[in-house]
Amino acid sequence: MNITTWQSREACAPLERQKAVLHAPATDELVLQVLHCGLCHSDISMLDNHWGMTSFPLIPGHEVVGRVVSVGAGVDPGVIGQLRGLGWISGSCSHCCQCLGGTGNLCSSLEATIVGRSGGFASHVTAKQDWTIPLPKGMDPADAGPLFCAGITVFSPFIDEAISPTAHVAVIGIGGLGHLALQFARAWGCEVTAITTNLAKANEAISFGAHQVKSIDQLADQAGRFDLVINTVNKPLNWSAVMASLAPRGKLHQLGAVLDPIHLNAFDLIMARRSITGSPTSSPASLLKMVEFCVRHNIRAQVEHLPIDRVNEAIERLRRGDVRYRFVLDMHEIK
Ligand SMILES: [Zn+2]
Ligand SMILES: [Zn+2]
């Protein structure tokens, strides 16, 4: 089908409105008419080809909320008309050990929504039905998009690391991911510390659920405190201070895609059985749990809306860190 897209011809170039042809949905795929799409820092990493895996032209956008408008031959046509969300992953093989075991986000042949595929800054996008998540009743489609990348990224450690409600949790970096991590940690029942480079965000961090806010420079005062540190920052930190802030058996869960090596002292791991983990988004099952949890606890992304024709302005402002806390591009005026 013919679609309208916002695509980049080469690395670091602005997006241009262009017509394109979307492939017909495969047997297990469906087509979403995009209503809203969040802007994630990974879109910028892909636009700039920071990870060396971008094919141009690139149509970014992987925090999609859309309406099902057509389905492949193997998909129940009864889903047409549903509102669904789509994140970083748009397909996996469905038959390997990881897919069958419920961790399809670890499938070796998974397909990412904007890697070799056409993403959500478009009038329409295709994805496998299993990776499109029906929006539950009570979830506002206008600000739900960021849950499907930023949200699930910070929700997954609570499920996968079996975090206890009695845990002391710190979130480093109060941005698109961090402001959702604070809400999840608070609703989970944890004691929540926000750690920021910008104390001007302290009052907002408290409004998102932090019990206390500390500057990154004050981390050394928190030695031995945290059962879980969720690090959303993609720049090098004082890793020894981060590790020292962990309680015995505490975990550093790394989500910021820092490109420099993370330097660790072996004794930071040995002496108190501390560990470092990471995760790539999560499975469809965790996505389903997350959207239900969000509605129950009124967890939502704080977003700034712009029409899709102003997507380059949103990209430039995100490059400067000038957004609280996520841009959502609105598509509904596309003809
Ligand atoms: Zn993302
Ligand atoms: Zn698989």
XYZ file of C-alpha atoms and ligand atoms in Angstrom:
337
model
C 0.000 0.000 0.000
C 1.086 3.615 -0.545
C 1.926 5.407 2.676
C 3.233 8.785 3.836
C 6.515 8.700 5.753
C 9.032 11.006 7.409
C 12.373 9.619 6.329
C 16.055 10.474 6.403
C 18.188 9.943 3.278
C 21.570 9.781 4.995
C 23.219 9.910 8.407
C 22.471 13.068 10.415
C 20.105 14.448 7.737
C 16.707 15.899 8.703
C 13.523 13.936 8.048
C 11.610 14.668 4.858
C 7.996 13.917 4.084
C 8.002 11.267 1.347
C 5.627 8.749 -0.150
C 6.655 5.122 0.200
C 5.257 1.651 -0.414
C 4.524 -0.525 2.624
C 4.779 -4.276 2.086
C 1.536 -6.221 2.427
C 1.177 -7.834 5.866
C 2.677 -11.334 6.061
C 0.497 -14.160 7.399
C 1.143 -13.278 11.051
C 1.387 -9.490 10.616
C -1.078 -6.660 10.856
C -1.088 -3.057 9.698
C -1.510 -0.171 12.121
C -2.689 3.236 11.014
C -0.401 5.381 13.164
C -2.146 7.895 15.420
C 0.733 8.900 17.700
C 4.421 8.020 17.881
C 6.902 8.912 20.607
C 10.438 10.108 19.885
C 13.125 8.040 21.630
C 16.838 8.746 21.937
C 17.424 5.504 20.022
C 15.760 7.128 16.993
C 18.549 9.730 17.082
C 21.223 7.054 17.505
C 19.797 5.337 14.418
C 19.483 8.617 12.471
C 23.145 9.402 13.197
C 24.136 5.742 12.604
C 25.899 5.676 15.966
C 25.472 1.923 16.197
C 26.552 1.223 12.597
C 23.390 -0.714 11.777
C 21.227 1.882 10.030
C 20.102 1.371 6.449
C 19.018 4.532 4.647
C 16.537 5.843 3.844
C 15.500 5.453 7.488
C 11.949 5.885 8.714
C 12.370 6.173 12.509
C 9.714 5.935 15.210
C 9.193 2.972 17.520
C 6.758 4.156 20.193
C 3.648 3.696 18.121
C -0.005 3.841 19.015
C -2.225 2.996 16.092
C -5.429 1.423 14.933
C -5.458 -2.002 13.256
C -6.655 -1.457 9.700
C -5.771 -4.729 7.990
C -4.419 -8.160 8.883
C -2.491 -11.030 7.317
C -4.199 -14.311 6.410
C -3.327 -15.934 9.761
C -4.645 -13.112 11.969
C -8.217 -12.935 13.276
C -9.934 -10.100 11.345
C -11.853 -9.386 14.550
C -8.882 -7.309 15.744
C -9.452 -4.730 12.996
C -10.367 -1.457 14.666
C -8.457 -2.181 17.899
C -6.014 0.366 19.286
C -2.597 -1.214 19.757
C 0.892 -0.197 20.834
C 4.180 -1.175 19.159
C 7.706 -0.660 20.478
C 11.296 -1.436 19.470
C 10.569 -5.033 18.460
C 8.123 -5.802 15.682
C 8.716 -9.513 15.216
C 10.513 -12.626 16.413
C 10.651 -16.185 15.066
C 8.003 -17.621 17.461
C 9.590 -21.096 17.536
C 13.065 -20.890 19.149
C 13.739 -21.680 22.824
C 13.635 -17.993 23.759
C 10.350 -17.297 21.949
C 8.728 -20.469 23.276
C 10.074 -19.752 26.769
C 8.479 -16.313 26.910
C 11.634 -14.270 26.321
C 11.125 -13.482 22.651
C 13.026 -10.212 23.109
C 16.149 -12.427 23.278
C 15.324 -14.265 20.013
C 18.366 -14.373 17.726
C 16.264 -13.510 14.686
C 14.108 -10.772 16.126
C 13.159 -7.854 13.932
C 13.427 -4.311 15.242
C 10.806 -1.824 14.116
C 13.352 0.609 12.627
C 16.181 -1.765 11.658
C 15.657 -2.839 8.050
C 11.968 -2.045 8.429
C 9.753 0.972 8.028
C 9.044 2.657 11.390
C 6.290 4.664 13.001
C 6.917 8.172 11.648
C 4.523 7.239 8.895
C 0.847 6.960 8.193
C 1.036 3.151 8.572
C 3.369 0.493 9.941
C 3.348 -3.320 9.866
C 4.311 -5.657 12.698
C 3.728 -9.212 13.830
C 0.508 -9.355 15.773
C 2.192 -10.832 18.889
C 4.340 -7.708 19.270
C 1.412 -5.301 19.027
C -0.238 -4.889 22.397
C -3.933 -3.988 22.734
C -4.386 -0.808 24.740
C -6.405 -1.644 27.847
C -9.540 0.251 28.764
C -8.579 3.366 30.689
C -5.285 3.985 28.844
C -5.151 7.278 26.946
C -3.811 6.566 23.429
C -2.410 10.107 23.150
C 0.336 9.564 25.737
C 0.656 5.752 25.687
C 3.305 5.520 22.927
C 6.357 6.083 25.173
C 5.331 3.148 27.358
C 6.180 0.756 24.507
C 9.899 1.606 24.460
C 10.887 3.870 27.378
C 8.280 2.313 29.666
C 8.918 -1.370 29.052
C 12.678 -0.796 29.164
C 12.484 0.339 32.790
C 9.595 -1.955 33.772
C 11.399 -5.121 32.713
C 13.971 -5.222 35.574
C 11.156 -5.278 38.146
C 9.785 -8.438 36.515
C 12.996 -10.107 35.316
C 15.060 -9.413 38.445
C 12.091 -10.225 40.722
C 12.447 -6.981 42.660
C 10.835 -7.097 46.089
C 8.484 -4.316 47.227
C 10.775 -3.877 50.244
C 13.739 -3.070 47.977
C 15.611 0.234 48.016
C 15.738 1.368 44.402
C 17.717 4.210 42.822
C 17.105 5.611 39.355
C 20.022 7.484 37.765
C 18.947 10.004 35.127
C 15.515 11.634 35.274
C 14.567 11.805 31.606
C 12.324 9.867 29.240
C 13.175 6.513 30.851
C 13.881 7.722 34.372
C 10.607 9.565 34.960
C 8.757 6.330 34.180
C 11.171 4.210 36.254
C 10.401 6.384 39.304
C 6.667 5.818 38.823
C 7.085 2.051 38.445
C 9.384 1.781 41.479
C 6.989 3.753 43.685
C 3.931 1.780 42.569
C 5.895 -1.462 43.099
C 6.158 -0.472 46.772
C 9.890 0.280 46.860
C 11.796 3.039 48.612
C 12.751 5.285 45.700
C 15.772 7.551 45.238
C 16.150 9.757 42.168
C 19.758 10.541 41.222
C 20.220 13.411 38.826
C 22.808 15.705 37.311
C 20.208 18.493 37.409
C 18.726 19.211 40.831
C 16.300 21.638 39.145
C 14.318 18.479 38.380
C 14.055 17.543 42.085
C 10.445 18.625 42.619
C 9.308 16.841 39.479
C 11.218 13.702 40.503
C 9.302 13.750 43.791
C 6.033 14.192 41.881
C 6.922 11.033 39.910
C 7.320 9.091 43.164
C 10.849 9.640 44.468
C 11.095 9.660 48.268
C 14.380 11.541 47.995
C 16.493 13.184 45.311
C 20.282 13.193 45.278
C 22.807 14.793 43.009
C 25.078 12.371 41.150
C 27.929 13.933 43.150
C 26.263 12.751 46.376
C 26.322 9.093 45.348
C 29.356 8.439 47.541
C 27.152 9.258 50.585
C 24.817 6.373 49.698
C 27.315 3.516 50.114
C 25.745 0.084 50.631
C 22.188 1.354 50.270
C 20.483 0.176 47.082
C 19.181 -3.272 46.181
C 18.696 -2.081 42.602
C 20.183 0.823 40.684
C 18.556 1.482 37.309
C 20.978 3.550 35.247
C 19.364 5.312 32.287
C 22.348 7.582 31.548
C 24.284 6.862 28.340
C 27.487 8.579 29.409
C 30.376 7.260 31.526
C 29.836 7.576 35.290
C 32.027 7.100 38.348
C 31.407 3.346 38.183
C 33.141 2.631 41.491
C 30.780 5.037 43.277
C 27.778 3.449 41.552
C 28.869 -0.062 42.546
C 29.673 1.062 46.098
C 26.121 2.417 46.441
C 24.752 -1.129 46.055
C 23.700 -3.134 49.096
C 25.029 -6.680 49.476
C 23.614 -8.735 46.547
C 22.507 -5.450 44.926
C 22.312 -5.077 41.162
C 23.267 -2.321 38.778
C 20.823 -2.596 35.883
C 22.363 -0.754 32.936
C 19.906 0.661 30.396
C 21.743 3.720 29.072
C 23.546 2.623 25.892
C 26.938 4.024 26.879
C 29.458 3.244 24.117
C 32.549 3.469 26.334
C 33.554 0.349 28.324
C 32.217 0.151 31.878
C 35.285 -0.118 34.122
C 34.731 -2.215 37.232
C 36.924 -3.240 40.098
C 36.664 -7.007 40.706
C 36.303 -6.427 44.448
C 33.184 -4.320 43.799
C 31.607 -7.568 42.587
C 33.318 -10.055 44.899
C 32.994 -8.594 48.365
C 29.222 -8.202 48.571
C 28.026 -10.442 45.730
C 27.025 -7.400 43.720
C 26.233 -7.791 40.030
C 25.620 -5.824 36.879
C 22.813 -6.660 34.469
C 21.093 -5.136 31.459
C 18.130 -5.870 29.221
C 16.757 -5.120 25.759
C 13.124 -3.997 26.213
C 11.093 -7.094 27.154
C 8.696 -9.786 26.019
C 5.094 -9.456 24.849
C 3.995 -11.023 28.155
C 5.798 -8.309 30.122
C 4.294 -5.664 27.832
C 0.828 -6.993 28.632
C 1.616 -6.948 32.366
C 3.005 -3.417 32.078
C -0.018 -1.846 30.390
C -2.336 -3.396 32.983
C -0.047 -2.174 35.806
C 0.018 1.338 34.302
C -3.765 1.608 34.226
C -4.103 0.227 37.781
C -1.592 2.725 39.185
C -2.287 5.650 36.831
C 1.279 5.563 35.503
C 1.724 7.663 32.397
C 4.462 9.338 30.442
C 4.620 13.105 30.785
C 4.637 14.164 27.164
C 4.801 17.205 24.938
C 2.784 16.850 21.738
C 3.857 18.185 18.378
C 2.318 17.551 14.957
C 4.396 15.157 12.842
C 5.279 17.948 10.414
C 7.375 19.441 13.254
C 9.327 16.226 13.883
C 12.678 17.866 13.033
C 12.068 20.488 15.720
C 11.405 17.687 18.212
C 14.625 15.931 17.155
C 16.703 19.095 17.565
C 15.227 19.781 20.991
C 15.787 16.174 22.118
C 19.424 16.456 21.003
C 19.733 19.381 23.440
C 17.859 17.525 26.191
C 15.117 20.142 25.942
C 12.035 18.035 26.661
C 10.120 17.087 29.788
C 9.963 14.222 29.394
C 9.026 12.736 26.025
C 7.903 14.058 22.668
C 4.896 12.461 21.029
C 4.305 13.252 17.366
C 0.642 13.328 16.381
C -0.265 11.921 12.983
C -4.002 12.248 12.771
C -4.042 15.128 10.322
C -2.232 13.090 7.640
C -4.231 12.717 4.463
Zn 13.348 3.510 22.115
Zn 12.713 -16.849 18.375
